[in-house]
Amino acid sequence: MLLSESGLERPPVVGVATDEDGFAHSREGCGEGSVGKIAPPERPDGRNLVARPRFPFVDLSFEIRTAQNVPLALEPASIGQRILATGVDTLIGVAWMGGVGWALSEALGGLTTAVAIVVVWLPAVFYHLAMEVAFDGRTVGKLAVRTRVARLDGAQPSLSQYLLRWLFRLLDVTFTFGIVALMSVAFTRRQQRIGDLAAGTTVVRQRRRLALDQVLYPLIPEGYEPVFPQAERLTDAEIRTVRAVIARLQIAPHDARSLALAERAKRAVERRIDVGEVEMRAEPFLRLIVRDHVARVDRFADGVLA
């Protein structure tokens, strides 16, 4: 269990926690004490500079529990993402009504009321509902900004939930020009508009699929010479910690907390392998450390086996 700064036990969330020395520790699926950490620097008298490490919990946007009582962290879409997605979808609706309406008018010599309603207006009116049901909570706008509609437990919403949030869209967006939706998203903890509050849904970021082999098993070219041969000083547990930081960056590359965590990890590795301050960004430096560690360890193993 992760220990928060207050000392209370808290279940592990699919995420990363940090200690005072700047390292992230993935605790999911690990027993107590099974995750190592890079040792803090020592004073000349041999005493640790960090007397009592803590593991403050890194708070992702909100935490829910699945039916199996497994904690899961979801990150709501930002207001900017939601506005951009709405703008894209609105442009599509306007283009449809204008383009199709003009084409039919030219072809038929004018539009009857029935044709206008069935062919032009109904697709635009039902666009959001049809797209979200057909594409797992995503419209073209949401696909563009990598967001989707999700239930508060992270699962896919039901048809009734999609229908309810679509009906409330008239109040949230259509009749109020989005002002009500904007205020609701801005002032609710899970960034929900009124339709989301009624349906028990929200709009979350669509996380990138993480290719674990990119983090765990970097490809080492034949004859590769490590840039930092000192990386072999790191233990397997320490390298796992570095990989956890890299994995978090792959999942949320623009998240301020992920970037700050990587900077702290970079400084801790620099102290651990005694290379001074390296003029590199955190992510490429950490990837290079993993690559150099694997290269040195593999070379040592080949020598022993030979």
Coordinates of C-alpha atoms in Angstrom, one line a residue, residues 167-271:
L167 CA -31.2 15.3 -24.5
F168 CA -29.6 17.6 -22.0
R169 CA -27.4 18.9 -24.8
L170 CA -30.3 21.1 -25.8
L171 CA -30.0 22.9 -22.4
D172 CA -26.2 22.7 -22.1
V173 CA -25.2 23.8 -25.6
T174 CA -27.9 24.4 -28.2
F175 CA -30.2 26.9 -26.5
T176 CA -27.6 28.6 -24.4
F177 CA -24.7 28.6 -26.9
G178 CA -22.6 26.4 -24.7
I179 CA -22.5 28.9 -21.8
V180 CA -24.2 26.5 -19.3
A181 CA -22.0 23.6 -20.4
L182 CA -18.9 25.8 -20.0
M183 CA -19.8 26.9 -16.5
S184 CA -20.7 23.4 -15.4
V185 CA -17.5 21.9 -16.7
A186 CA -15.5 24.7 -15.1
F187 CA -17.0 24.3 -11.7
T188 CA -17.5 20.6 -11.2
R189 CA -14.8 18.3 -9.8
R190 CA -15.0 15.8 -12.7
Q191 CA -15.6 18.5 -15.3
Q192 CA -19.1 17.4 -16.2
R193 CA -21.7 19.4 -18.0
I194 CA -25.3 19.0 -16.8
G195 CA -26.0 16.2 -19.3
D196 CA -23.0 14.3 -17.8
L197 CA -24.2 14.9 -14.2
A198 CA -27.6 13.5 -15.2
A199 CA -26.3 10.5 -17.0
G200 CA -23.4 9.7 -14.7
T201 CA -20.8 10.2 -17.4
T202 CA -17.9 12.5 -18.2
V203 CA -15.5 13.1 -21.0
V204 CA -12.0 11.7 -20.4
R205 CA -8.7 11.8 -22.2
Q206 CA -8.1 8.8 -24.5
R207 CA -4.7 7.5 -23.3
R208 CA -2.2 6.2 -25.8
R209 CA -1.7 2.5 -25.8
L210 CA 1.7 1.8 -24.2
A211 CA 4.1 -0.5 -26.0
L212 CA 5.8 -2.1 -23.1
D213 CA 8.6 -3.5 -25.2
Q214 CA 9.6 0.1 -26.0
V215 CA 10.3 0.7 -22.3
L216 CA 11.3 -2.7 -21.0
Y217 CA 13.3 -4.1 -23.9
P218 CA 15.1 -1.3 -25.8
L219 CA 16.7 -2.6 -29.0
I220 CA 20.5 -2.4 -28.6
P221 CA 22.4 -2.2 -32.0
E222 CA 25.4 -4.5 -32.5
G223 CA 28.6 -2.8 -31.3
Y224 CA 26.8 -0.1 -29.4
E225 CA 29.1 1.8 -27.0
P226 CA 27.3 3.1 -23.9
V227 CA 27.3 6.9 -23.5
F228 CA 27.1 6.5 -19.7
P229 CA 28.8 3.2 -18.8
Q230 CA 28.2 4.2 -15.2
A231 CA 24.6 3.2 -15.7
E232 CA 25.6 -0.4 -14.9
R233 CA 25.8 0.8 -11.2
L234 CA 22.1 1.0 -11.1
T235 CA 20.3 -2.1 -9.7
D236 CA 17.5 -3.8 -11.5
A237 CA 15.0 -2.3 -9.0
E238 CA 16.4 1.2 -9.8
I239 CA 16.1 0.6 -13.5
R240 CA 12.5 -0.6 -13.0
T241 CA 11.8 2.7 -11.3
V242 CA 13.3 4.7 -14.2
R243 CA 11.2 2.6 -16.6
A244 CA 8.1 3.5 -14.6
V245 CA 8.9 7.2 -15.0
I246 CA 9.3 6.7 -18.8
A247 CA 6.1 4.7 -19.0
R248 CA 4.2 7.6 -17.3
L249 CA 5.7 10.0 -19.9
Q250 CA 4.5 7.8 -22.7
I251 CA 1.0 7.7 -21.3
A252 CA 0.8 11.4 -20.5
P253 CA 3.6 13.1 -22.4
H254 CA 2.3 16.7 -21.8
D255 CA 1.2 16.3 -18.2
A256 CA 3.0 18.8 -16.0
R257 CA 3.3 16.3 -13.2
S258 CA 4.8 13.7 -15.4
L259 CA 7.4 16.2 -16.7
A260 CA 8.2 17.3 -13.2
L261 CA 8.6 13.7 -12.1
A262 CA 10.9 13.0 -14.9
E263 CA 13.1 16.0 -14.0
R264 CA 13.4 14.8 -10.4
A265 CA 14.3 11.3 -11.7
K266 CA 16.9 12.7 -14.0
R267 CA 18.6 14.6 -11.1
A268 CA 18.5 11.6 -8.9
V269 CA 20.1 9.4 -11.5
E270 CA 22.8 12.0 -12.1
R271 CA 23.7 11.9 -8.4

